[in-house]
mmCIF file of C-alpha atoms in Angstrom:
data_model
loop_
_atom_site.group_PDB
_atom_site.id
_atom_site.type_symbol
_atom_site.label_atom_id
_atom_site.label_comp_id
_atom_site.label_asym_id
_atom_site.label_seq_id
_atom_site.Cartn_x
_atom_site.Cartn_y
_atom_site.Cartn_z
ATOM 1 C CA MET A 1488 107.948 68.514 -71.107
ATOM 2 C CA ALA A 1489 110.161 65.967 -71.048
ATOM 3 C CA GLU A 1490 109.584 64.085 -67.980
ATOM 4 C CA HIS A 1491 112.470 65.124 -65.783
ATOM 5 C CA MET A 1492 112.145 68.555 -66.868
ATOM 6 C CA ALA A 1493 111.248 70.733 -63.859
ATOM 7 C CA VAL A 1494 110.473 74.716 -64.487
ATOM 8 C CA PRO A 1495 112.143 76.029 -61.134
ATOM 9 C CA GLU A 1496 109.548 77.998 -58.455
ATOM 10 C CA THR A 1497 111.510 81.020 -58.370
ATOM 11 C CA LYS A 1498 113.884 82.405 -60.783
ATOM 12 C CA ASP A 1499 117.521 81.464 -58.849
ATOM 13 C CA LEU A 1500 119.895 84.504 -58.535
ATOM 14 C CA VAL A 1501 122.882 82.059 -58.531
ATOM 15 C CA PRO A 1502 122.750 78.623 -60.406
ATOM 16 C CA GLN A 1503 122.755 75.433 -58.605
ATOM 17 C CA HIS A 1504 125.004 74.104 -60.554
ATOM 18 C CA VAL A 1505 128.203 75.680 -62.685
ATOM 19 C CA ALA A 1506 129.991 73.542 -65.857
ATOM 20 C CA ILE A 1507 133.208 74.982 -67.648
ATOM 21 C CA ILE A 1508 135.820 74.753 -70.709
ATOM 22 C CA MET A 1509 138.679 75.434 -69.285
ATOM 23 C CA ASP A 1510 140.215 77.260 -72.686
ATOM 24 C CA GLY A 1511 143.163 78.761 -73.461
ATOM 25 C CA ASN A 1512 145.897 77.608 -71.591
ATOM 26 C CA GLY A 1513 148.583 76.726 -74.464
ATOM 27 C CA ARG A 1514 146.653 80.634 -75.771
ATOM 28 C CA TRP A 1515 148.088 81.991 -72.935
ATOM 29 C CA ALA A 1516 151.788 80.506 -73.032
ATOM 30 C CA GLN A 1517 152.722 81.069 -76.424
ATOM 31 C CA GLN A 1518 151.223 85.334 -76.120
ATOM 32 C CA ARG A 1519 154.221 84.654 -73.406
ATOM 33 C CA GLY A 1520 157.026 82.843 -75.274
ATOM 34 C CA LYS A 1521 156.912 80.087 -73.423
ATOM 35 C CA ARG A 1522 155.757 75.907 -74.043
ATOM 36 C CA ARG A 1523 152.120 75.162 -74.139
ATOM 37 C CA THR A 1524 153.135 73.614 -71.148
ATOM 38 C CA ALA A 1525 153.192 76.915 -68.727
ATOM 39 C CA GLY A 1526 149.971 77.200 -69.382
ATOM 40 C CA HIS A 1527 148.482 74.545 -68.151
ATOM 41 C CA LYS A 1528 150.134 74.787 -65.084
ATOM 42 C CA ALA A 1529 149.226 78.510 -64.784
ATOM 43 C CA GLY A 1530 145.765 77.619 -65.143
ATOM 44 C CA ALA A 1531 145.955 75.232 -62.061
ATOM 45 C CA GLU A 1532 145.408 78.645 -60.146
ATOM 46 C CA ALA A 1533 142.412 79.913 -62.410
ATOM 47 C CA VAL A 1534 140.792 76.265 -60.974
ATOM 48 C CA ARG A 1535 141.708 77.122 -57.613
ATOM 49 C CA ASN A 1536 140.577 81.053 -57.508
ATOM 50 C CA ALA A 1537 137.172 79.165 -59.242
ATOM 51 C CA VAL A 1538 136.306 76.233 -56.389
ATOM 52 C CA ALA A 1539 137.137 79.441 -53.813
ATOM 53 C CA PHE A 1540 134.615 81.707 -55.802
ATOM 54 C CA ALA A 1541 131.551 78.613 -56.333
ATOM 55 C CA ARG A 1542 131.999 77.806 -52.599
ATOM 56 C CA LYS A 1543 131.504 80.872 -51.145
ATOM 57 C CA THR A 1544 128.917 81.835 -54.140
ATOM 58 C CA GLY A 1545 126.318 79.008 -52.575
ATOM 59 C CA ILE A 1546 127.376 77.166 -55.716
ATOM 60 C CA GLN A 1547 126.796 73.881 -55.236
ATOM 61 C CA SER A 1548 128.156 71.695 -57.943
ATOM 62 C CA LEU A 1549 131.074 73.515 -60.214
ATOM 63 C CA THR A 1550 131.900 70.799 -63.215
ATOM 64 C CA LEU A 1551 135.255 71.590 -64.975
ATOM 65 C CA PHE A 1552 136.247 70.402 -67.728
ATOM 66 C CA ALA A 1553 140.618 69.163 -67.882
ATOM 67 C CA PHE A 1554 141.504 66.916 -70.079
ATOM 68 C CA SER A 1555 138.555 65.715 -73.052
ATOM 69 C CA SER A 1556 138.715 61.836 -74.812
ATOM 70 C CA GLU A 1557 139.824 63.567 -77.698
ATOM 71 C CA ASN A 1558 143.172 65.382 -75.836
ATOM 72 C CA TRP A 1559 144.828 61.982 -76.431
ATOM 73 C CA LYS A 1560 145.357 63.572 -79.674
ATOM 74 C CA ARG A 1561 147.828 66.284 -78.334
ATOM 75 C CA PRO A 1562 151.591 66.320 -78.983
ATOM 76 C CA LYS A 1563 152.313 63.123 -76.328
ATOM 77 C CA GLU A 1564 154.983 65.411 -74.607
ATOM 78 C CA GLU A 1565 151.904 67.659 -73.320
ATOM 79 C CA VAL A 1566 149.537 64.580 -72.906
ATOM 80 C CA SER A 1567 152.322 63.626 -70.178
ATOM 81 C CA VAL A 1568 152.955 66.813 -68.835
ATOM 82 C CA LEU A 1569 148.983 67.131 -68.531
ATOM 83 C CA MET A 1570 148.777 63.891 -66.837
ATOM 84 C CA GLU A 1571 151.953 64.153 -63.916
ATOM 85 C CA LEU A 1572 150.002 68.402 -63.447
ATOM 86 C CA PHE A 1573 147.118 65.333 -62.511
ATOM 87 C CA LEU A 1574 147.993 63.396 -59.887
ATOM 88 C CA THR A 1575 150.214 66.251 -58.526
ATOM 89 C CA VAL A 1576 147.451 68.418 -57.944
ATOM 90 C CA LEU A 1577 145.513 65.827 -56.985
ATOM 91 C CA GLN A 1578 148.160 65.315 -54.495
ATOM 92 C CA ARG A 1579 148.593 68.622 -53.644
ATOM 93 C CA GLU A 1580 145.403 69.936 -53.236
ATOM 94 C CA VAL A 1581 143.039 66.898 -51.514
ATOM 95 C CA LYS A 1582 143.700 67.976 -48.584
ATOM 96 C CA LYS A 1583 142.928 71.315 -48.612
ATOM 97 C CA LEU A 1584 139.025 70.884 -50.343
ATOM 98 C CA HIS A 1585 138.139 68.351 -47.856
ATOM 99 C CA LYS A 1586 139.564 71.234 -45.533
ATOM 100 C CA HIS A 1587 137.238 73.005 -46.871
ATOM 101 C CA GLY A 1588 134.120 70.554 -46.946
ATOM 102 C CA VAL A 1589 134.397 70.069 -50.755
ATOM 103 C CA GLN A 1590 133.338 66.661 -52.336
ATOM 104 C CA LEU A 1591 135.996 65.557 -55.418
ATOM 105 C CA ARG A 1592 134.572 63.288 -58.203
ATOM 106 C CA ILE A 1593 136.124 62.967 -61.319
ATOM 107 C CA ILE A 1594 134.546 62.154 -64.004
ATOM 108 C CA GLY A 1595 135.048 60.070 -67.462
ATOM 109 C CA ASP A 1596 136.497 57.053 -68.905
ATOM 110 C CA VAL A 1597 139.703 56.745 -65.688
ATOM 111 C CA ALA A 1598 140.104 52.726 -66.688
ATOM 112 C CA GLN A 1599 142.993 54.357 -69.586
ATOM 113 C CA PHE A 1600 144.309 55.885 -66.560
ATOM 114 C CA SER A 1601 147.688 54.511 -65.291
ATOM 115 C CA PRO A 1602 147.054 52.586 -62.242
ATOM 116 C CA ARG A 1603 149.011 55.034 -60.509
ATOM 117 C CA LEU A 1604 146.764 57.975 -60.822
ATOM 118 C CA GLN A 1605 143.944 55.589 -61.398
ATOM 119 C CA GLN A 1606 144.866 55.220 -57.139
ATOM 120 C CA ARG A 1607 144.896 58.989 -56.512
ATOM 121 C CA ILE A 1608 142.006 59.500 -57.975
ATOM 122 C CA GLN A 1609 140.237 56.217 -55.871
ATOM 123 C CA ASP A 1610 141.701 58.155 -52.778
ATOM 124 C CA ALA A 1611 141.201 61.066 -53.556
ATOM 125 C CA GLU A 1612 137.277 60.561 -54.338
ATOM 126 C CA ALA A 1613 137.687 58.620 -50.590
ATOM 127 C CA LEU A 1614 138.763 60.869 -48.797
ATOM 128 C CA THR A 1615 136.403 63.895 -49.413
ATOM 129 C CA ALA A 1616 133.331 61.230 -50.161
ATOM 130 C CA GLU A 1617 131.346 62.969 -46.808
ATOM 131 C CA ASN A 1618 131.726 66.618 -47.897
ATOM 132 C CA ARG A 1619 129.178 68.875 -49.152
ATOM 133 C CA SER A 1620 130.265 72.723 -48.824
ATOM 134 C CA LEU A 1621 130.690 72.154 -52.970
ATOM 135 C CA THR A 1622 130.305 68.706 -55.545
ATOM 136 C CA LEU A 1623 133.506 69.813 -57.471
ATOM 137 C CA ASN A 1624 133.152 67.544 -60.633
ATOM 138 C CA ILE A 1625 136.864 66.938 -63.186
ATOM 139 C CA ALA A 1626 135.998 65.922 -66.110
ATOM 140 C CA ALA A 1627 139.074 63.384 -67.315
ATOM 141 C CA ASN A 1628 139.384 61.464 -70.358
ATOM 142 C CA TYR A 1629 135.666 62.462 -70.817
ATOM 143 C CA GLY A 1630 133.617 62.787 -73.814
ATOM 144 C CA GLY A 1631 129.505 63.747 -73.851
ATOM 145 C CA ARG A 1632 129.212 61.002 -76.762
ATOM 146 C CA TRP A 1633 130.874 58.513 -75.044
ATOM 147 C CA ASP A 1634 129.120 59.217 -71.899
ATOM 148 C CA ILE A 1635 125.481 59.226 -73.792
ATOM 149 C CA LYS A 1636 127.079 55.067 -74.824
ATOM 150 C CA GLU A 1637 128.183 54.277 -71.604
ATOM 151 C CA ALA A 1638 124.628 55.152 -70.708
ATOM 152 C CA THR A 1639 122.791 53.646 -73.285
ATOM 153 C CA LYS A 1640 125.463 50.003 -72.773
ATOM 154 C CA ALA A 1641 123.924 50.021 -69.192
ATOM 155 C CA VAL A 1642 120.588 50.426 -70.227
ATOM 156 C CA ALA A 1643 120.337 47.617 -72.475
ATOM 157 C CA SER A 1644 122.669 45.347 -69.717
ATOM 158 C CA ALA A 1645 119.373 46.249 -67.761
ATOM 159 C CA VAL A 1646 116.632 45.001 -70.284
ATOM 160 C CA LEU A 1647 118.896 41.693 -70.777
ATOM 161 C CA LYS A 1648 119.053 40.998 -67.591
ATOM 162 C CA GLY A 1649 115.239 41.207 -67.135
ATOM 163 C CA ASP A 1650 115.444 43.918 -63.828
ATOM 164 C CA LEU A 1651 114.033 46.763 -66.990
ATOM 165 C CA GLN A 1652 111.321 46.337 -70.020
ATOM 166 C CA VAL A 1653 111.944 48.755 -73.289
ATOM 167 C CA ASP A 1654 108.518 50.533 -72.859
ATOM 168 C CA GLU A 1655 109.758 52.243 -69.798
ATOM 169 C CA ILE A 1656 112.783 53.534 -70.971
ATOM 170 C CA ASN A 1657 111.980 57.578 -71.451
ATOM 171 C CA GLU A 1658 114.268 60.485 -71.280
ATOM 172 C CA GLN A 1659 114.131 59.808 -67.195
ATOM 173 C CA VAL A 1660 115.588 56.439 -66.713
ATOM 174 C CA LEU A 1661 118.830 56.947 -69.608
ATOM 175 C CA ALA A 1662 119.202 60.379 -67.847
ATOM 176 C CA GLU A 1663 119.520 58.287 -64.715
ATOM 177 C CA TYR A 1664 122.524 55.953 -66.244
ATOM 178 C CA MET A 1665 124.462 59.287 -67.956
ATOM 179 C CA GLN A 1666 127.223 61.090 -65.812
ATOM 180 C CA LEU A 1667 126.369 63.424 -62.740
ATOM 181 C CA ALA A 1668 122.835 61.667 -62.525
ATOM 182 C CA ASP A 1669 122.967 62.628 -58.935
ATOM 183 C CA GLN A 1670 123.199 66.369 -58.719
ATOM 184 C CA PRO A 1671 121.938 69.098 -60.421
ATOM 185 C CA THR A 1672 121.418 69.754 -63.823
ATOM 186 C CA PRO A 1673 124.360 72.477 -64.915
ATOM 187 C CA ASP A 1674 122.525 76.055 -64.898
ATOM 188 C CA LEU A 1675 124.857 77.426 -67.260
ATOM 189 C CA LEU A 1676 127.875 76.483 -68.419
ATOM 190 C CA ILE A 1677 130.543 78.855 -69.176
ATOM 191 C CA ARG A 1678 133.669 78.496 -71.739
ATOM 192 C CA THR A 1679 136.331 80.222 -71.630
ATOM 193 C CA GLY A 1680 139.168 81.021 -74.416
ATOM 194 C CA GLY A 1681 136.729 83.007 -77.136
ATOM 195 C CA GLU A 1682 135.968 80.196 -78.867
ATOM 196 C CA ARG A 1683 131.389 79.584 -79.025
ATOM 197 C CA ARG A 1684 131.213 75.205 -79.555
ATOM 198 C CA ILE A 1685 130.621 72.670 -76.368
ATOM 199 C CA SER A 1686 133.268 70.647 -77.811
ATOM 200 C CA ASN A 1687 131.385 67.443 -76.959
ATOM 201 C CA PHE A 1688 131.229 68.328 -72.853
ATOM 202 C CA LEU A 1689 127.736 67.579 -71.406
ATOM 203 C CA LEU A 1690 125.795 66.496 -74.801
ATOM 204 C CA TRP A 1691 123.353 65.425 -72.455
ATOM 205 C CA GLN A 1692 122.927 67.947 -69.285
ATOM 206 C CA LEU A 1693 123.848 71.291 -71.314
ATOM 207 C CA ALA A 1694 119.892 70.762 -73.022
ATOM 208 C CA TYR A 1695 118.367 73.426 -71.427
ATOM 209 C CA ALA A 1696 121.954 75.738 -69.495
ATOM 210 C CA GLU A 1697 122.084 78.421 -69.929
ATOM 211 C CA PHE A 1698 125.723 79.852 -71.982
ATOM 212 C CA TYR A 1699 127.886 82.420 -71.477
ATOM 213 C CA PHE A 1700 131.405 82.784 -73.680
ATOM 214 C CA ALA A 1701 133.818 84.819 -72.404
ATOM 215 C CA ASP A 1702 137.377 85.787 -74.778
ATOM 216 C CA VAL A 1703 139.578 86.014 -71.687
ATOM 217 C CA LEU A 1704 142.126 82.741 -71.683
ATOM 218 C CA TRP A 1705 142.067 80.812 -68.893
ATOM 219 C CA PRO A 1706 144.541 81.129 -66.921
ATOM 220 C CA ASP A 1707 143.568 84.750 -66.463
ATOM 221 C CA PHE A 1708 140.252 83.994 -65.356
ATOM 222 C CA SER A 1709 139.739 85.847 -62.037
ATOM 223 C CA ALA A 1710 136.685 85.794 -59.573
ATOM 224 C CA GLU A 1711 135.828 88.915 -61.003
ATOM 225 C CA HIS A 1712 134.740 86.882 -64.510
ATOM 226 C CA PHE A 1713 132.923 84.446 -62.788
ATOM 227 C CA ALA A 1714 130.964 87.101 -61.291
ATOM 228 C CA ALA A 1715 130.130 88.725 -64.601
ATOM 229 C CA ALA A 1716 129.413 85.267 -65.993
ATOM 230 C CA ILE A 1717 126.834 84.912 -62.969
ATOM 231 C CA ALA A 1718 125.521 88.015 -63.243
ATOM 232 C CA ASP A 1719 124.660 87.613 -66.570
ATOM 233 C CA TYR A 1720 122.868 85.159 -66.001
ATOM 234 C CA ALA A 1721 120.970 86.119 -63.283
ATOM 235 C CA THR A 1722 119.201 88.636 -65.517
ATOM 236 C CA ARG A 1723 118.126 85.488 -68.197
ATOM 237 C CA GLU A 1724 114.600 84.133 -68.269
ATOM 238 C CA ARG A 1725 115.026 80.533 -68.248
ATOM 239 C CA ARG A 1726 111.277 78.966 -69.817
ATOM 240 C CA PHE A 1727 112.029 75.244 -70.379
ATOM 241 C CA GLY A 1728 109.914 75.377 -73.494
ATOM 242 C CA LEU A 1729 107.231 77.329 -72.058
ATOM 243 C CA THR A 1730 106.034 80.768 -73.128
ATOM 244 C CA SER A 1731 107.469 84.286 -70.589
ATOM 245 C CA GLN A 1732 103.541 84.498 -69.976
ATOM 246 C CA GLN A 1733 102.959 80.691 -68.790
ATOM 247 C CA ILE A 1734 106.306 81.533 -66.748
ATOM 248 C CA HIS A 1735 104.412 85.278 -65.715
ATOM 249 C CA SER A 1736 101.186 83.726 -64.935
ATOM 250 C CA MET A 1737 103.027 80.458 -62.880
ATOM 251 C CA MET A 1738 105.215 82.894 -60.508
ATOM 252 C CA MET A 1739 102.108 84.749 -59.756
ATOM 253 C CA ASP A 1740 100.066 81.551 -58.699
ATOM 254 C CA LEU A 1741 103.386 80.730 -56.717
ATOM 255 C CA ASN A 1742 103.663 83.950 -54.469
ATOM 256 C CA GLY A 1743 99.666 84.087 -54.112
ATOM 257 C CA GLN A 1744 98.703 86.709 -56.145
ATOM 258 C CA THR A 1745 96.376 87.064 -58.537
ATOM 259 C CA GLU A 1746 95.898 89.510 -61.744
ATOM 260 C CA ASP A 1747 93.541 91.635 -62.900
#
């Protein structure tokens, strides 16, 4: 078993870390005869609902895929509206997040954003840095391959500086240079919109996550849909490469029981 993996001591009914690919905003708008940008604005309300649900349910980390590194290829008008929406939401929502003890983190290559947006991100992260009720990660201009590339570059730099030896590099060391390294590994990935792929999202971090695909479009994703995903997760047996019998034996040992 990989060095950085750990089998949970008990069967957790509520995942510590949930990641969501918020898909379907554009289709939601088109089905209603509206511009795709209207779907993104409607999706912001679903984000508020998801954050509230995660906080009340006891989820420690919630990571939302807001804007991928590939999304720059979309129509300029849509990208422009997304950037303005990002600015607006940061300005409008950060005080509410802070009030409820939510720590906001933006993961991705933020250097490509406008100076104004970068400053807004820095201010929001600074304001909420000490909050602990929930860590909300917004993946913006993020790609899983970019994440692995940046971690690899950081490891190579450490080797060149003499801070790290080549034979010391293992999965755990590389993982420490990844985004979200200081948080629990994602337990559950939810994707809305009916698609069945992860689209370059958290490629390293999702290695042992459970996947849940929902047909509902993101703006319609409610607390009930989120609860259904959690309920489905609770029925899964997470083995981390072990067999069911090994997991059963470990649980018996942890509970101080012996088999006949």
